[in-house]
Structures are given as C-alpha cells and as structure tokens.
Short mmCIF file of C-alpha atoms in Angstrom, two decimals:
data_model
loop_
_atom_site.label_atom_id
_atom_site.label_comp_id
_atom_site.label_asym_id
_atom_site.label_seq_id
_atom_site.Cartn_x
_atom_site.Cartn_y
_atom_site.Cartn_z
CA LEU Q 1 -1.21 19.25 -33.18
CA ASN Q 2 -4.26 17.83 -31.20
CA ALA Q 3 -6.49 20.78 -32.00
CA VAL Q 4 -5.40 20.36 -35.72
CA GLY Q 5 -6.20 16.61 -35.67
CA VAL Q 6 -9.62 17.23 -33.73
CA LEU Q 7 -10.53 20.09 -35.85
CA SER Q 8 -9.91 18.35 -39.12
CA GLY Q 9 -12.46 15.57 -38.28
CA PHE Q 10 -9.77 12.85 -38.00
CA GLY Q 11 -10.46 10.12 -35.33
CA LEU Q 12 -9.01 8.90 -32.27
CA ILE Q 13 -6.10 7.39 -33.95
CA VAL Q 14 -4.73 10.54 -35.25
CA LEU Q 15 -5.53 12.19 -31.83
CA ALA Q 16 -3.48 9.63 -30.04
CA ILE Q 17 -0.49 9.86 -32.86
CA THR Q 18 -0.46 13.71 -32.49
CA SER Q 19 -0.54 13.43 -28.63
CA LEU Q 20 2.53 10.86 -28.70
CA ILE Q 21 4.48 13.27 -31.01
CA SER Q 22 3.82 16.26 -28.85
CA ILE Q 23 5.08 14.26 -25.75
CA VAL Q 24 8.32 13.04 -27.42
CA LEU Q 25 9.01 16.56 -28.97
CA ALA Q 26 8.22 18.33 -25.45
CA ASN Q 27 10.52 15.82 -23.51
CA LEU Q 28 13.42 16.02 -26.11
CA VAL Q 29 13.25 19.82 -25.89
CA GLN Q 30 13.61 19.58 -22.07
CA TYR Q 31 16.30 16.92 -22.19
CA GLN Q 32 18.50 19.16 -24.68
CA ILE Q 33 18.12 22.07 -22.43
CA ALA Q 34 18.80 20.33 -19.30
CA ARG Q 35 22.12 18.75 -21.15
CA ARG Q 36 23.29 22.25 -22.02
CA HIS Q 37 22.66 24.18 -19.00
CA VAL Q 38 22.60 21.74 -16.01
CA PRO Q 39 26.37 20.38 -15.69
CA TRP Q 40 25.57 17.19 -13.65
CA PHE Q 41 22.64 16.23 -15.75
CA GLY Q 42 22.99 12.72 -17.50
CA VAL Q 43 23.11 9.19 -16.95
CA SER Q 44 26.35 7.35 -16.41
CA ARG Q 45 27.17 3.40 -16.29
CA PRO Q 46 26.51 2.20 -12.86
CA ARG Q 47 29.68 0.47 -11.12
CA LYS Q 48 29.67 -3.16 -10.57
CA ASP Q 49 29.18 -2.80 -6.90
CA GLU Q 50 26.18 -0.66 -7.29
CA VAL Q 51 24.63 -3.30 -9.64
CA ILE Q 52 25.45 -6.10 -7.14
CA ASP Q 53 23.89 -4.05 -4.28
CA CYS Q 54 20.64 -3.23 -6.09
CA VAL Q 55 20.42 -6.82 -7.15
CA ARG Q 56 20.60 -7.91 -3.75
CA LEU Q 57 18.07 -5.61 -2.68
CA SER Q 58 15.76 -6.45 -5.23
CA ILE Q 59 15.98 -10.08 -4.28
CA TRP Q 60 15.27 -9.41 -0.74
CA GLY Q 61 12.21 -7.22 -1.97
CA ALA Q 62 11.16 -10.20 -3.69
CA LEU Q 63 11.65 -12.71 -1.32
CA ASN Q 64 10.02 -10.31 1.42
CA SER Q 65 6.95 -9.94 -0.94
CA LEU Q 66 6.49 -13.55 -1.68
CA GLY Q 67 6.89 -14.24 2.29
CA GLY Q 68 4.10 -11.79 2.76
CA MET Q 69 1.92 -13.39 0.14
CA LEU Q 70 2.46 -16.96 1.58
CA PHE Q 71 1.90 -15.70 5.20
CA SER Q 72 -1.57 -13.91 4.16
CA ALA Q 73 -2.82 -16.76 1.80
CA ALA Q 74 -1.59 -19.85 3.79
CA ASP Q 75 -4.79 -20.06 6.09
CA SER Q 76 -6.93 -19.69 3.02
CA VAL Q 77 -5.29 -22.43 1.26
CA LEU Q 78 -5.50 -24.55 4.33
CA VAL Q 79 -9.00 -24.04 4.67
CA GLY Q 80 -9.45 -24.70 1.12
CA ILE Q 81 -7.86 -28.14 1.51
CA LEU Q 82 -9.52 -28.87 4.78
CA CYS Q 83 -12.87 -27.59 4.21
CA GLY Q 84 -13.61 -26.76 0.53
CA PRO Q 85 -13.92 -23.77 -1.79
CA ARG Q 86 -17.29 -22.82 -0.11
CA ALA Q 87 -16.04 -22.43 3.49
CA VAL Q 88 -12.85 -20.59 1.53
CA ALA Q 89 -15.35 -18.12 -0.03
CA ILE Q 90 -17.21 -17.38 3.54
CA TYR Q 91 -13.74 -17.37 5.22
CA LEU Q 92 -12.24 -14.60 2.70
CA THR Q 93 -15.49 -12.48 2.80
CA THR Q 94 -15.67 -12.23 6.68
CA GLY Q 95 -11.91 -11.59 6.51
CA ALA Q 96 -12.56 -8.84 4.06
CA LEU Q 97 -14.86 -7.17 6.22
CA LEU Q 98 -12.32 -7.02 9.19
CA THR Q 99 -9.65 -6.05 6.73
CA PHE Q 100 -11.50 -2.99 5.60
CA ALA Q 101 -12.65 -2.08 9.14
CA PHE Q 102 -9.14 -2.27 10.51
CA GLY Q 103 -7.46 -0.05 7.79
CA PRO Q 104 -8.56 3.18 9.67
CA PHE Q 105 -8.13 1.49 13.03
CA GLN Q 106 -4.50 0.96 12.06
CA GLN Q 107 -4.00 4.46 10.84
CA ILE Q 108 -5.31 6.10 13.98
CA MET Q 109 -2.96 3.90 16.00
CA ARG Q 110 0.24 4.64 13.78
CA SER Q 111 -0.52 8.32 13.66
CA GLY Q 112 0.74 8.89 17.22
CA ASN Q 113 4.08 7.12 16.76
CA PHE Q 114 6.23 10.26 15.78
CA GLY Q 115 4.90 11.91 19.10
CA ILE Q 116 5.63 8.93 21.17
CA LEU Q 117 9.16 8.82 19.54
CA TYR Q 118 9.64 12.44 20.27
CA LEU Q 119 8.95 11.73 23.98
CA VAL Q 120 11.03 8.66 23.97
CA GLY Q 121 13.66 11.08 22.80
CA ASN Q 122 12.89 13.54 25.42
CA MET Q 123 13.16 10.48 28.06
CA GLU Q 124 9.55 11.57 29.19
CA TRP Q 125 8.84 8.25 30.46
CA ILE Q 126 5.63 8.99 32.37
CA ARG Q 127 4.06 10.62 29.48
CA VAL Q 128 5.06 7.56 27.17
CA GLU Q 129 3.53 5.01 29.74
CA ARG Q 130 0.28 7.14 29.96
CA ILE Q 131 0.01 7.56 26.37
CA ARG Q 132 0.77 3.70 26.07
CA TYR Q 133 -1.99 3.02 28.44
CA GLU Q 134 -4.30 5.21 26.71
CA LEU Q 135 -3.72 3.63 23.36
CA MET Q 136 -3.69 0.05 24.84
CA ASN Q 137 -7.61 0.94 26.23
CA PHE Q 138 -8.49 2.55 22.84
CA ALA Q 139 -7.32 -0.39 20.97
CA ALA Q 140 -9.04 -2.75 23.28
CA LEU Q 141 -12.50 -0.71 22.73
CA ALA Q 142 -11.97 -0.49 18.97
CA ILE Q 143 -11.16 -4.19 18.53
CA THR Q 144 -14.19 -5.18 20.91
CA ILE Q 145 -16.43 -2.65 18.68
CA LEU Q 146 -15.04 -4.11 15.36
CA VAL Q 147 -15.30 -7.74 16.09
CA SER Q 148 -18.78 -7.23 17.68
CA VAL Q 149 -19.98 -5.24 14.48
CA THR Q 150 -18.40 -7.78 12.33
CA LEU Q 151 -20.09 -10.80 13.80
CA LEU Q 152 -23.49 -8.93 13.83
CA LEU Q 153 -23.32 -8.11 10.16
CA ASN Q 154 -21.29 -11.26 9.02
CA GLU Q 155 -24.57 -13.29 8.14
CA SER Q 156 -25.87 -10.47 5.94
CA PHE Q 157 -22.62 -9.57 4.66
CA VAL Q 158 -21.91 -13.20 3.73
CA LEU Q 159 -25.42 -13.65 2.29
CA LEU Q 160 -24.94 -10.78 0.02
CA TRP Q 161 -21.40 -11.53 -1.46
CA VAL Q 162 -21.29 -15.21 -1.46
CA GLY Q 163 -24.97 -16.14 -1.47
CA PRO Q 164 -27.92 -17.84 0.85
CA GLU Q 165 -26.96 -21.41 -0.07
CA VAL Q 166 -23.22 -21.06 1.17
CA TYR Q 167 -24.28 -19.59 4.65
#
C-alpha cells in the first residue's frame, strides 16, 4: 500500500494513512493466528487482589520517583532561595560536568559486583578483601582525578555555558 501511494504521487498524508492501515491489518492477522493456534493466548480480567497489588506498587514507584526528584533538586532550590538564579546556573552547570564524568566511573565500579558476589557466595573472604581494597584505591584515585579536572575546567565550562558576566 505504501508503494502504491508513493508511486501514485500522493503526499505524506496518504503515506501515513496507508502505513497505519498496513500496521493494523498485519497485527489483526497475527492476533487471529495466535488466538486460533496458541491455547493460552488472550487477556483475562485481573482479580481484585492483583489490581490492588499493582496499584500499591505503582504508588510506591511514584513516591520513590518523587522522593528522588526532591532529593536531587532540594540543593538547587536551596541555592536559588539563598543566592539567586545566577548562582543556581553556575551550581547546576558545575554539577552537570561532574554528573557526566561520574557516569562511566559508576559503570566501572558496578561492573565488578557480580564477581564479588560470586566470591562472597564461595566464602573467599581474602580475595573479597583484596578486591575491595583495590576498588577503594581505584575509587580514591578516580575521584581525585575527576574533581581536579572539574576544578581546572570549571571556569571555562561555566563561561561557555552560562556566560562571562555570571562567573
């Protein structure tokens, strides 16, 4: 259908409509085949206790997200109240630099968790202690480097993103 619409010289609206028709038809055919040949396929009405559990989890998830937003934004709001919007711009710009830099660092630190858990499960405490010591040294070195680079580049980074009149 799409090719017919394009080759006939119709515009994007006809192309969008034919795409929608193709998608709906393909999904209807797949649905009918699945209903006919897969005995357990279908949707059933959830029980009341399943709905209540889902609502509880959704509420906890929403509260967790709200708490995370408040936790991560409370310092910015406080800086804005105490120092004004220009200080918040500098504060958040510097924080963005650190956030971008710490992302790969966190991935590296988390990548060893499964191996450490394997060693803990096998009760190889000496190896766990050695790895923990190495990770702590790596973390101290990486944090020192990241904070030093941030302090060195902070002025040019803030000047670039916020402007010279604010720094």
